[in-house]
PDB file of C-alpha atoms in Angstrom:
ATOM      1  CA  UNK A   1     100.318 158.009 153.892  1.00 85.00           C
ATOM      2  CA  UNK A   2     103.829 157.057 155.001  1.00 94.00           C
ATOM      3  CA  UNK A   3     105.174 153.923 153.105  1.00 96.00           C
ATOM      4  CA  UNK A   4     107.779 151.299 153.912  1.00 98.00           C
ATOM      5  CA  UNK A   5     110.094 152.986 151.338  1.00 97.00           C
ATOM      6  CA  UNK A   6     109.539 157.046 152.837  1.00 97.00           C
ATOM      7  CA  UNK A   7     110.213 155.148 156.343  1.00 97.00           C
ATOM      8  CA  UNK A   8     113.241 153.595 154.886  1.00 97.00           C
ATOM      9  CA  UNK A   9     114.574 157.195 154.294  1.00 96.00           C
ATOM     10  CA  UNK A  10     114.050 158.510 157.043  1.00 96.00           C
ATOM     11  CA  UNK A  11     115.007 155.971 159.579  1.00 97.00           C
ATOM     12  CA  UNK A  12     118.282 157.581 160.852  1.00 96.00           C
ATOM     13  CA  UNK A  13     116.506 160.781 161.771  1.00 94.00           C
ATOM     14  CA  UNK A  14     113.922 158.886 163.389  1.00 96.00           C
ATOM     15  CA  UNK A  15     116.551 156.866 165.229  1.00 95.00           C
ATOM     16  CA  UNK A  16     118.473 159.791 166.187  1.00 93.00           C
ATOM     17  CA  UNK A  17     115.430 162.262 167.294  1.00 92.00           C
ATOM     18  CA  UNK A  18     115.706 164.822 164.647  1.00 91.00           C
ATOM     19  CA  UNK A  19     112.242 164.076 163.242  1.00 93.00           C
ATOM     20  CA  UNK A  20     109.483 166.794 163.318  1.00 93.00           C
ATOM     21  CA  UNK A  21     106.655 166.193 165.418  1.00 95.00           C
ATOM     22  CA  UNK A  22     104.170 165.377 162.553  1.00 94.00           C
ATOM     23  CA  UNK A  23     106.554 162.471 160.889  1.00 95.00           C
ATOM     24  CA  UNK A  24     107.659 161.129 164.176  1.00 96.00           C
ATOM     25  CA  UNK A  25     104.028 160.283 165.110  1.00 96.00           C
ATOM     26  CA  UNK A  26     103.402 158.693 161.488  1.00 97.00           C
ATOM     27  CA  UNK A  27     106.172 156.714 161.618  1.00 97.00           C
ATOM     28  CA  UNK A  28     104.753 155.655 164.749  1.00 97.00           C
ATOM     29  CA  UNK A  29     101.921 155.159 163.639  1.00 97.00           C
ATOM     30  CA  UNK A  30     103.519 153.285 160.780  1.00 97.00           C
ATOM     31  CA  UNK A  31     105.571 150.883 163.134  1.00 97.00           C
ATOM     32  CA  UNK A  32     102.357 150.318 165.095  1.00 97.00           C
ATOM     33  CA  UNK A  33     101.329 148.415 161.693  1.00 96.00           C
ATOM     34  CA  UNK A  34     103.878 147.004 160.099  1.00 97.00           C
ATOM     35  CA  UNK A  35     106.226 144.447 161.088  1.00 95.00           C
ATOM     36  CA  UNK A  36     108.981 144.484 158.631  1.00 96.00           C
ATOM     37  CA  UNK A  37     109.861 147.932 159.159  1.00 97.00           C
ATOM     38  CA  UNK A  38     109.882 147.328 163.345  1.00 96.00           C
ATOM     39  CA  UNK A  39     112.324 144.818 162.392  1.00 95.00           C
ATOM     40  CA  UNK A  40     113.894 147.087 160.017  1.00 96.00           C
ATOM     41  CA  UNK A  41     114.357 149.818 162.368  1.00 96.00           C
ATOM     42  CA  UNK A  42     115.091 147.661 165.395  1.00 94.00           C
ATOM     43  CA  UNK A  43     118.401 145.958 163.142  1.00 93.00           C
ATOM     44  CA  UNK A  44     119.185 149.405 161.713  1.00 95.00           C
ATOM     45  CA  UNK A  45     119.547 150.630 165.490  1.00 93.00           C
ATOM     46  CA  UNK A  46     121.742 147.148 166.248  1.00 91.00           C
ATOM     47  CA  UNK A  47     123.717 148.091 163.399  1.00 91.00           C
ATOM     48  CA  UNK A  48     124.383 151.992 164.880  1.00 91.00           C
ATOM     49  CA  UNK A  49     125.162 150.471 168.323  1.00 89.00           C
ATOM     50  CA  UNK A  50     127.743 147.830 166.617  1.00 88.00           C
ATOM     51  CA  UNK A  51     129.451 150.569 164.959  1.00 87.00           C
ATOM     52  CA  UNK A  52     129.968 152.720 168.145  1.00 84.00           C
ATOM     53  CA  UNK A  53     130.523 149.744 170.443  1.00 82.00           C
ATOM     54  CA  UNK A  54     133.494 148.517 167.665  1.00 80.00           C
ATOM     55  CA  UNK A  55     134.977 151.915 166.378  1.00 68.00           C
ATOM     56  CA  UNK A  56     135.831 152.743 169.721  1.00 59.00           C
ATOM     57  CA  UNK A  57     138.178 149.882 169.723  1.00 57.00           C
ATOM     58  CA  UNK A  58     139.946 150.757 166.768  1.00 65.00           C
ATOM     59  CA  UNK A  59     143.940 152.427 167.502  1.00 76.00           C
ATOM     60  CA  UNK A  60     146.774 152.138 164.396  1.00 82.00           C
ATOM     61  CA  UNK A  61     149.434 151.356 166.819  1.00 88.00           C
ATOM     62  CA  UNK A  62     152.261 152.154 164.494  1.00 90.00           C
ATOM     63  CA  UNK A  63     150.696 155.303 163.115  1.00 91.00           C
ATOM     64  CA  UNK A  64     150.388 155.899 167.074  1.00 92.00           C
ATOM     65  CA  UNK A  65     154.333 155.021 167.124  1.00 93.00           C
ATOM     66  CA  UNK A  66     155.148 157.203 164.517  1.00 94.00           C
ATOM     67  CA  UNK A  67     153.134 160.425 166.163  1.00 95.00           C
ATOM     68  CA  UNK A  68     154.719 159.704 169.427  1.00 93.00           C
ATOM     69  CA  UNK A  69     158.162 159.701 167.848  1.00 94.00           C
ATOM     70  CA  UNK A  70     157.863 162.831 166.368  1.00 93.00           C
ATOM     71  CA  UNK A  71     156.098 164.768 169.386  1.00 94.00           C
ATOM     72  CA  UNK A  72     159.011 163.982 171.400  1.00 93.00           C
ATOM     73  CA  UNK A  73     161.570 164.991 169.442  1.00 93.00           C
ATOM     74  CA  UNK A  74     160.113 168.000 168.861  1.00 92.00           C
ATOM     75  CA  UNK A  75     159.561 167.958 172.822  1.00 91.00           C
ATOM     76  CA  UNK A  76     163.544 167.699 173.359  1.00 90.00           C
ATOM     77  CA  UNK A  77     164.280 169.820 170.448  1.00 88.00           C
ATOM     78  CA  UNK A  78     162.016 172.854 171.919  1.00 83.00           C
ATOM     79  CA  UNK A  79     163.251 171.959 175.601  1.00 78.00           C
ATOM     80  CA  UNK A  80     167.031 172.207 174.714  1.00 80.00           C
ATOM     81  CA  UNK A  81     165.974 175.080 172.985  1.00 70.00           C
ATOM     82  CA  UNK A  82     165.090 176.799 175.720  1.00 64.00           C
ATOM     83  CA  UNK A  83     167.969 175.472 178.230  1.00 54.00           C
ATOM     84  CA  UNK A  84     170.554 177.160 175.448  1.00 49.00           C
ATOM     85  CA  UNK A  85     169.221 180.325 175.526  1.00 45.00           C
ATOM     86  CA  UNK A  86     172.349 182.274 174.039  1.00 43.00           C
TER      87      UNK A  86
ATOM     88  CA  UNK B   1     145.656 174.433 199.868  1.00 42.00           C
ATOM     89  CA  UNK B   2     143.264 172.763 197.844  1.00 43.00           C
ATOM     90  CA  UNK B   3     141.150 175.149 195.674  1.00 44.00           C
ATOM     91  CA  UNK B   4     140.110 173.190 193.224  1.00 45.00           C
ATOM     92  CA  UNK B   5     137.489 170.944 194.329  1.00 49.00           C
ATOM     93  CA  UNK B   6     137.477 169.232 191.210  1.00 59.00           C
ATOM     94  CA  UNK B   7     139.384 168.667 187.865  1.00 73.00           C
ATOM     95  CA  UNK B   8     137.916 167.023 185.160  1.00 89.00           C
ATOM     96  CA  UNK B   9     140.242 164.373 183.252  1.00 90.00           C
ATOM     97  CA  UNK B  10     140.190 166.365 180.336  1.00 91.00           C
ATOM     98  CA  UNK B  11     141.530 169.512 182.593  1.00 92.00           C
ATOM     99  CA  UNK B  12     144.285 167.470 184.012  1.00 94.00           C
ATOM    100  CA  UNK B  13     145.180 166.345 180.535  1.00 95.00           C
ATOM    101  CA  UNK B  14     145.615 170.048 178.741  1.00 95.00           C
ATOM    102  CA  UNK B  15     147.428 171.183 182.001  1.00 95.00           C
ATOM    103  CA  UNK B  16     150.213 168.264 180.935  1.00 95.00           C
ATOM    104  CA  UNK B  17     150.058 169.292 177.216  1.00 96.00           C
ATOM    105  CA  UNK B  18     150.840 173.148 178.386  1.00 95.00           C
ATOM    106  CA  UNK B  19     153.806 172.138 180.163  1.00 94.00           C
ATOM    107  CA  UNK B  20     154.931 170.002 177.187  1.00 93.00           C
ATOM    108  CA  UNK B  21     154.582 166.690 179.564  1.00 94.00           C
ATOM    109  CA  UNK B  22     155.189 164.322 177.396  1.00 94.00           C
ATOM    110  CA  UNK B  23     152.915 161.332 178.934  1.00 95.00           C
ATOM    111  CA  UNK B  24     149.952 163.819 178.817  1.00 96.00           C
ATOM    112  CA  UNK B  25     151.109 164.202 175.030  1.00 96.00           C
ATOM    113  CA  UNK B  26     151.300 160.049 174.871  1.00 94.00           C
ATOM    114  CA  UNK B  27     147.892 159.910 176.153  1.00 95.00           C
ATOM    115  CA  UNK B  28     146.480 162.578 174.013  1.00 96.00           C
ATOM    116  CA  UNK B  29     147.713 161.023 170.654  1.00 95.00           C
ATOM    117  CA  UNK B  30     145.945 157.206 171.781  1.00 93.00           C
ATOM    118  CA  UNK B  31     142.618 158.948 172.609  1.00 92.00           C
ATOM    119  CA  UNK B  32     142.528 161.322 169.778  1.00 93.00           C
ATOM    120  CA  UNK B  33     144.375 160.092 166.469  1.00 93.00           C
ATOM    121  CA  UNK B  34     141.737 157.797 165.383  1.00 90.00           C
ATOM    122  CA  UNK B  35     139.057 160.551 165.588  1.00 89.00           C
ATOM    123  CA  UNK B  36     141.951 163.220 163.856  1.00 93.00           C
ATOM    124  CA  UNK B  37     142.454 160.585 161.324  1.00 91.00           C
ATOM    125  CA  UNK B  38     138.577 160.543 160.540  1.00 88.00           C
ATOM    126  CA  UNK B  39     138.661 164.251 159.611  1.00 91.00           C
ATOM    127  CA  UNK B  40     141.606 163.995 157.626  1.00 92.00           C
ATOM    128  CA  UNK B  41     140.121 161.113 155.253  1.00 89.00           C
ATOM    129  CA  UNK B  42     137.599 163.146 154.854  1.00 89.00           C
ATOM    130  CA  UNK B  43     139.330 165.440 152.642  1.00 91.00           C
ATOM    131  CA  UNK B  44     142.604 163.313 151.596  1.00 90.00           C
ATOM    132  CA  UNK B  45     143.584 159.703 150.777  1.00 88.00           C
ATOM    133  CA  UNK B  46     145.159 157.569 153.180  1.00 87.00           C
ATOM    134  CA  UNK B  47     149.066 158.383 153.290  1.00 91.00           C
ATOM    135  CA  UNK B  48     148.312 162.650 153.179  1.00 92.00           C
ATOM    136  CA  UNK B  49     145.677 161.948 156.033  1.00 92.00           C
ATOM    137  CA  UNK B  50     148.562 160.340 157.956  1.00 94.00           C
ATOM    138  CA  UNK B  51     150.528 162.569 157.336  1.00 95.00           C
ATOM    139  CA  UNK B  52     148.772 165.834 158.418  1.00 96.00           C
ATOM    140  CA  UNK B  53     147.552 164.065 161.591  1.00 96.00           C
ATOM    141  CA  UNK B  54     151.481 163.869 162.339  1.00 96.00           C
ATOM    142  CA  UNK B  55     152.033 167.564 161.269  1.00 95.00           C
ATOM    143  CA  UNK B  56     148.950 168.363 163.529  1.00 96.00           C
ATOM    144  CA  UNK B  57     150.502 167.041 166.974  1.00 97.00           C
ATOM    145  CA  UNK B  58     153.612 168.787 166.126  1.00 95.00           C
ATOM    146  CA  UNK B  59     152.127 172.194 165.510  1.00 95.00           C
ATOM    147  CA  UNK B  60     149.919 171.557 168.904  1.00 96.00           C
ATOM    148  CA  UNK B  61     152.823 171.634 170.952  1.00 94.00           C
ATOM    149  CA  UNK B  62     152.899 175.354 170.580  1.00 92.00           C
ATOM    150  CA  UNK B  63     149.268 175.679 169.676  1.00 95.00           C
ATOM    151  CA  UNK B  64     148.214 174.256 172.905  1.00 96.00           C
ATOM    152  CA  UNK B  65     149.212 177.233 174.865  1.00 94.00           C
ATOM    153  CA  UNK B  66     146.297 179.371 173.328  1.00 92.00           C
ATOM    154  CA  UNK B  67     143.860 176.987 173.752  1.00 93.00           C
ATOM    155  CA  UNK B  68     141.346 178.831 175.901  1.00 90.00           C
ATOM    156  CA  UNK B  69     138.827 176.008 176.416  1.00 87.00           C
ATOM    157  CA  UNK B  70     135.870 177.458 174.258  1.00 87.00           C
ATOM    158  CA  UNK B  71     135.177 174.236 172.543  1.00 87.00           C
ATOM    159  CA  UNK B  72     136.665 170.566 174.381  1.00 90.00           C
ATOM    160  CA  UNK B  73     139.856 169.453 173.560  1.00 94.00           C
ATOM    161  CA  UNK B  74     138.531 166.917 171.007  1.00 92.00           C
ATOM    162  CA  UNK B  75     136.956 169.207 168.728  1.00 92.00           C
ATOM    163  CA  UNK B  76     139.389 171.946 168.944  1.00 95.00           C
ATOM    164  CA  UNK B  77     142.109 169.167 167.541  1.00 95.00           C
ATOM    165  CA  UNK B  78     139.667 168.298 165.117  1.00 93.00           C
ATOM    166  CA  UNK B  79     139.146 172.205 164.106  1.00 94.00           C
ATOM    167  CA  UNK B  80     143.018 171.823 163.759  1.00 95.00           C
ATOM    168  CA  UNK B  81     142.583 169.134 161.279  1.00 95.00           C
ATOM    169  CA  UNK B  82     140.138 169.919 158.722  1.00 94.00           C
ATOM    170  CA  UNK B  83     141.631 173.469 158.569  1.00 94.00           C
ATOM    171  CA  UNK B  84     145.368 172.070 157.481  1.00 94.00           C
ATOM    172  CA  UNK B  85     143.280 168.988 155.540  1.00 93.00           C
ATOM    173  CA  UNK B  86     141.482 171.688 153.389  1.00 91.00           C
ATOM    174  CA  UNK B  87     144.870 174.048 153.017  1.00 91.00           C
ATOM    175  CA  UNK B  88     146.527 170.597 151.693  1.00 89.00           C
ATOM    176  CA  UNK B  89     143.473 170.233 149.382  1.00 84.00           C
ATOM    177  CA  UNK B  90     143.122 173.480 148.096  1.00 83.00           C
ATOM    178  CA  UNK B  91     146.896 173.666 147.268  1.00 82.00           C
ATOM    179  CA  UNK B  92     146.415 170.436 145.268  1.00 77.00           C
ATOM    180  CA  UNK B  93     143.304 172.130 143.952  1.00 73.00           C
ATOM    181  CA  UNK B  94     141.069 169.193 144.570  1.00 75.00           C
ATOM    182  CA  UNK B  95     137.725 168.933 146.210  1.00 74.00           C
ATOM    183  CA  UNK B  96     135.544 166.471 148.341  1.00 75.00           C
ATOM    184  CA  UNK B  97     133.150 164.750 145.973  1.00 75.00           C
ATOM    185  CA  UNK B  98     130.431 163.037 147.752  1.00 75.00           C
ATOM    186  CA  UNK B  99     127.014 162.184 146.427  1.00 77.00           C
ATOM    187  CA  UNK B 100     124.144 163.650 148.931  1.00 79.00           C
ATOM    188  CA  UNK B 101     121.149 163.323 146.010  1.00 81.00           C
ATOM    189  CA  UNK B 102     119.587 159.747 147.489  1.00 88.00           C
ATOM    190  CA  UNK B 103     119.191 159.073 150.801  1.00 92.00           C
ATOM    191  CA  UNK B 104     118.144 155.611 150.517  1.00 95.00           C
ATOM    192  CA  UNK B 105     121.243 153.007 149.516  1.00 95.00           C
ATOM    193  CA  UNK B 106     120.741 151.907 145.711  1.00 95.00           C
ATOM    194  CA  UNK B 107     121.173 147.706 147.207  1.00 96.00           C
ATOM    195  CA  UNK B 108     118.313 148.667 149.921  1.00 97.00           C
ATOM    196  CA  UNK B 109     116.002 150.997 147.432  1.00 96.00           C
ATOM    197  CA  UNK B 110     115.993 147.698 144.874  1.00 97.00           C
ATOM    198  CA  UNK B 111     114.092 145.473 148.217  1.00 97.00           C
ATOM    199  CA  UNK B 112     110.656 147.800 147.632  1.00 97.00           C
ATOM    200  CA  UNK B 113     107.944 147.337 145.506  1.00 97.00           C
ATOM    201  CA  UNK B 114     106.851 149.936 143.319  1.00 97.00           C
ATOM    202  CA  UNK B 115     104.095 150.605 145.986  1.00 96.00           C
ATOM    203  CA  UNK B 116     106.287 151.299 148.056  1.00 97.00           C
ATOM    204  CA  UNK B 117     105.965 147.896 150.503  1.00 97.00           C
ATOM    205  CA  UNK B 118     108.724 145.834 151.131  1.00 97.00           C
ATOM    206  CA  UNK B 119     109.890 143.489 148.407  1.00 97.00           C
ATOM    207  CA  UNK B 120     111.987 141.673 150.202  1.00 96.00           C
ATOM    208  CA  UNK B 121     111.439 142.691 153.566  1.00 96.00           C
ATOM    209  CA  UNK B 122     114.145 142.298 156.441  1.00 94.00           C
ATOM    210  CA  UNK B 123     114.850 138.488 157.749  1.00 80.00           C
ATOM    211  CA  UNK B 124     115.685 138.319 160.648  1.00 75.00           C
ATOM    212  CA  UNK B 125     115.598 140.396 164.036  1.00 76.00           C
ATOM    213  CA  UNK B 126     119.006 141.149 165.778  1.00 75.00           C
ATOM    214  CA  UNK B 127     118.407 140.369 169.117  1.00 75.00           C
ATOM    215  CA  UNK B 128     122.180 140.085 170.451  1.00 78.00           C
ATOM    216  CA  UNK B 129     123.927 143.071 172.376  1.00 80.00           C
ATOM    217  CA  UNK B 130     126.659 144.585 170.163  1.00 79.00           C
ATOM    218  CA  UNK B 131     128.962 143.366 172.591  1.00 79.00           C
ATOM    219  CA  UNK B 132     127.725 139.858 172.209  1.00 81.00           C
ATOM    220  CA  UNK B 133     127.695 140.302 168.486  1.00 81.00           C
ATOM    221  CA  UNK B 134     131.133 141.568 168.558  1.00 81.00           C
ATOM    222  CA  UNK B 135     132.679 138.657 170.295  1.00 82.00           C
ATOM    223  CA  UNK B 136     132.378 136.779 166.937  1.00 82.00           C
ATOM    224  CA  UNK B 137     135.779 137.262 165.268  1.00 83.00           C
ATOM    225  CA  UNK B 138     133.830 137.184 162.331  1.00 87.00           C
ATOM    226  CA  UNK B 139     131.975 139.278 162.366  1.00 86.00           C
ATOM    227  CA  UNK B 140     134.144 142.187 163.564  1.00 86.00           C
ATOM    228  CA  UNK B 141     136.536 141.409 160.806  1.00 87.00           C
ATOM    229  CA  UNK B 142     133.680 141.799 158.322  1.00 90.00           C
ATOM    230  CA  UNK B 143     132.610 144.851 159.963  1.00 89.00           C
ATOM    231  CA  UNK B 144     136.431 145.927 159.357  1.00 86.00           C
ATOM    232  CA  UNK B 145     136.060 145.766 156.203  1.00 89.00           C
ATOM    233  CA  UNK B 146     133.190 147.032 155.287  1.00 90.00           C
ATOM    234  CA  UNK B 147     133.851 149.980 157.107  1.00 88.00           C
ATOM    235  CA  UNK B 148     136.975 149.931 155.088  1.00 85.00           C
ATOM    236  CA  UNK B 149     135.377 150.289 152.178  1.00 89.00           C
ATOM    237  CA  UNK B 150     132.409 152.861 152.579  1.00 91.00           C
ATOM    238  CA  UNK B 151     133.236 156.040 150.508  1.00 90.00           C
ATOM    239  CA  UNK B 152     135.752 158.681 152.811  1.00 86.00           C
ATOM    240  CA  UNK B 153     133.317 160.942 153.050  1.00 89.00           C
ATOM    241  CA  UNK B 154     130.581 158.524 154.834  1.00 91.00           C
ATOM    242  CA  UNK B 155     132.897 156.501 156.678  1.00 89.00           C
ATOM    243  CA  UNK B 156     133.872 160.053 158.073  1.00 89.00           C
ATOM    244  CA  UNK B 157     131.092 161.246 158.762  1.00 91.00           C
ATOM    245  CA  UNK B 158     129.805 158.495 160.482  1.00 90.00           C
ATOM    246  CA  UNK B 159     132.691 157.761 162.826  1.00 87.00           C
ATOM    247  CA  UNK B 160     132.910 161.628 163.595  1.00 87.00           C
ATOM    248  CA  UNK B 161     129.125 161.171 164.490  1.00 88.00           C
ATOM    249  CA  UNK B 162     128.223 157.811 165.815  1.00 83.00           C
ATOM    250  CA  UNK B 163     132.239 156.851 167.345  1.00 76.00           C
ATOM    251  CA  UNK B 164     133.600 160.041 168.001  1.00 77.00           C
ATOM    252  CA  UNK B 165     130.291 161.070 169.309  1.00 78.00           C
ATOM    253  CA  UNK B 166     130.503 165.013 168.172  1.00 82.00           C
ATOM    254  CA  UNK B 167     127.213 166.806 167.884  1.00 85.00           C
ATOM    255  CA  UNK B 168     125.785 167.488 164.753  1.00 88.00           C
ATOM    256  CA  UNK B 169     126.626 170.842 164.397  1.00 89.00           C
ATOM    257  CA  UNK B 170     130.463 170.348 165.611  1.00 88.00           C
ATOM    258  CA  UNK B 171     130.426 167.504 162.799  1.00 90.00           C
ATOM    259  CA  UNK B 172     129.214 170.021 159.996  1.00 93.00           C
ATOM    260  CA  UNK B 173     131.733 172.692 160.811  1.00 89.00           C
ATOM    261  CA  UNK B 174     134.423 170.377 160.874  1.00 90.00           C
ATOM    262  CA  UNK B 175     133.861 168.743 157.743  1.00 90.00           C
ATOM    263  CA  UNK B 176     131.952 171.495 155.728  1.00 89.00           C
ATOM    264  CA  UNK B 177     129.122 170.119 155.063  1.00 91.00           C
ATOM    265  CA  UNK B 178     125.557 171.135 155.707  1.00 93.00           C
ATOM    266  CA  UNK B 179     123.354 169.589 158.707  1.00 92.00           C
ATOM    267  CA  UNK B 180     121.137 167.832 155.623  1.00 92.00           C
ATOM    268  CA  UNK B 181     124.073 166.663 153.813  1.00 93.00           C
ATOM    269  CA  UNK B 182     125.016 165.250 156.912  1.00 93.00           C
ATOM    270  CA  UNK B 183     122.042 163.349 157.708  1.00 94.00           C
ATOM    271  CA  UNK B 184     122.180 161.728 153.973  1.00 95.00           C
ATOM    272  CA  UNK B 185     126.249 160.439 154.669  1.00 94.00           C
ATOM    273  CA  UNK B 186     125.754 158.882 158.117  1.00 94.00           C
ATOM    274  CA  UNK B 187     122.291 157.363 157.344  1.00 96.00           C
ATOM    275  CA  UNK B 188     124.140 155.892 153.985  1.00 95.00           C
ATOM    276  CA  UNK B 189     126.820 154.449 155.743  1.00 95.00           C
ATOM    277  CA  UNK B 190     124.341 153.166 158.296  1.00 95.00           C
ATOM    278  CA  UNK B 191     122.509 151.804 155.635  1.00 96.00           C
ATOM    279  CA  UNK B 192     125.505 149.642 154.476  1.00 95.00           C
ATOM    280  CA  UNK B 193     125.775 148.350 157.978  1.00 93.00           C
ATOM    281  CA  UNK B 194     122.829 147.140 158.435  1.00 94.00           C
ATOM    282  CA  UNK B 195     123.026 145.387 155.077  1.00 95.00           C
ATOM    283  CA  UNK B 196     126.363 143.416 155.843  1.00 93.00           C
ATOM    284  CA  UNK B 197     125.218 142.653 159.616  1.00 91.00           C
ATOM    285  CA  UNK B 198     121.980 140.972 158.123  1.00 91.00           C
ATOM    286  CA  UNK B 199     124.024 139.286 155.276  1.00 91.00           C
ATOM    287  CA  UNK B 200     126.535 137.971 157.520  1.00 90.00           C
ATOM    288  CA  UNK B 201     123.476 136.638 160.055  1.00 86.00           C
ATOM    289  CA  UNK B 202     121.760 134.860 157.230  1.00 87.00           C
ATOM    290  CA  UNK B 203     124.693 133.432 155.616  1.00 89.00           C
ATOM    291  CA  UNK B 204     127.704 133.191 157.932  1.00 86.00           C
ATOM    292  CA  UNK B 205     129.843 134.860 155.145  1.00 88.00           C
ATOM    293  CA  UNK B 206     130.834 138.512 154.841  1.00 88.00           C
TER     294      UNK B 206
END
C-alpha cells in the first residue's frame, strides 16, 4: 500500500504525467483518503506554477549589455570585412 | 506576391539573424540568455557561465547560417551551449557532481513517521494564483534567493524544465543526464520550493 512518504517521492511525476498507469491510480486512490497529501500535492503544484510564472521574469540586464556589445562589434567588424574585400 | 501565408515569429526572427540584422540579434539575446545561462551553470560557476554565453552569441553569428531548423531555435542555442560548457570543463578536467541517490529532500523526509504517515503534515493550503502570490515583494525576493541557492545542477535543471519549458528529452541531451536523473533534480528543487513558499506563508519571513 502506497504511503504518505512513497507519495512524497513521487509527486513530481505524478504532477507532471509521467506516472505508470498502476501508481497513478494508487496515488489516486491515496489522495481520495488522505488530506495532508491533497494539500501536499495541491502546494507542491502552487510552488511549480510560482516558479514558471517568476523565472520567466528574470533578464541580467547588464550581462544582456555586455552580449549586445560584443555581437555588434563583431557585426561591424564582419560587415567592414566584407565591404574591404581586397 | 505573397507566398507565404504565414511566418511564425520565430521564422521572422532567424531570417534577421541570417542577414546579421542586428535588432533580430538584440531580440534574440533578451529572449534567450537567461535560458543559455541555465545550461551553462550547469556545468561551470558563475563568471565561466557568463562568459561562454558571450562566446556563444559571437560564434552564432556565423553559426546561424547552417541552422537548418531541425530542432527550434531555443534548443539549438542551447545544444550550442552545453557543447562549449563541457569543452571548457573537460579542458579544466572537472566534472558535474550532483547527487541523484534520494529523491525525497533530507528537510521534507525528517516530516514522516517511521510508518510512513505524515509527522508533521503540510499547514496550510495555497489557494492564491502565482500571480497573486507574486505581487508580494516578499515573497518574490525570497523566491530569488532561494532559487539562488539550490545546487547548479537542480536550479538548472529545473529552469531548463519548468521556465524554459524544454521537453524532457531535449533537457537530458542538453545537460547529459539521464531521463531518471532528471526527474530526481527538478522534483528536488521543487521540493525546496514548496518548503520556502509554506515557510514564508506561516511565518512572514524567508
Amino acid at each position: 500500500m502506497l504511503m504518505c512518504r512513497d507519495l512524497a517521492r513521487i509527486a513530481s511525476d505524478y504532477i507532471d504525467g509521467e506516472l505508470g498507469p498502476m501508481d497513478t491510480v494508487s496515488v489516486k486512490m491515496h489522495l481520495m483518503m488522505c488530506g495532508h497529501c491533497r494539500t501536499f500535492i495541491g502546494n507542491l503544484r502552487a510552488s511549480v506554477d510560482l516558479i514558471n510564472a517568476h523565472s520567466s521574469q528574470q533578464l541580467d540586464e547588464e550581462l544582456v549589455r555586455r552580449i549586445d556589445e560584443r555581437v555588434t562589434e563583431s557585426l561591424n567588424a564582419r560587415n567592414s570585412g566584407n565591404g574591404n574585400s581586397d | 506576391m505573397d507566398t507565404a501565408t504565414h511566418q511564425s515569429d520565430e521564422d521572422i526572427l532567424i531570417h534577421g539573424l541570417k542577414s546579421g540584422n542586428q535588432s533580430a540579434f538584440h531580440k534574440a539575446v533578451r529572449l534567450y540568455t537567461p535560458g543559455m545561462l541555465a545550461v551553462a551553470r550547469f556545468y561551470l560557476d558563475h563568471s565561466a557561465a557568463e562568459e561562454t554565453v558571450q562566446d556563444c552569441w559571437v560564434t552564432v553569428i556565423d553559426a546561424i547560417q547552417k541552422f537548418e531548423g531541425r530542432s527550434g531555435l531555443k534548443t539549438w542555442l542551447h545544444r550550442i551551449v552545453a557543447n562549449r560548457a563541457k569543452n571548457h570543463l573537460r579542458k579544466a578536467k572537472r566534472e558535474v557532481s550532483a547527487d541523484f541517490s534520494e529523491t525525497l529532500d533530507p528537510e521534507l523526509a525528517d516530516r514522516f513517521a517511521p510508518n510512513g504517515r505524515w509527522a508533521t503534515p503540510p499547514s496550510l493550503k495555497t489557494n492564491e494564483s502565482a500571480q497573486a502570490l507574486l505581487e508580494n515583494g516578499a515573497l518574490s525576493d525570497c523566491l530569488d534567493k532561494h532559487l539562488a541557492s539550490l545546487p547548479e545542477t537542480q536550479r538548472s535543471a529545473l529552469l531548463l524544465y519548468e521556465a524554459h519549458q524544454h521537453k524532457s528529452d531535449d533537457v537530458c541531451n542538453i545537460l547529459d543526464v539521464s531521463a531518471s536523473n532528471l526527474r530526481v533534480l527538478v522534483h528536488r528543487a521543487r521540493q525546496k520550493i514548496f518548503l520556502m513558499v509554506e515557510t514564508f506563508q506561516e511565518t512572514g519571513e524567508c
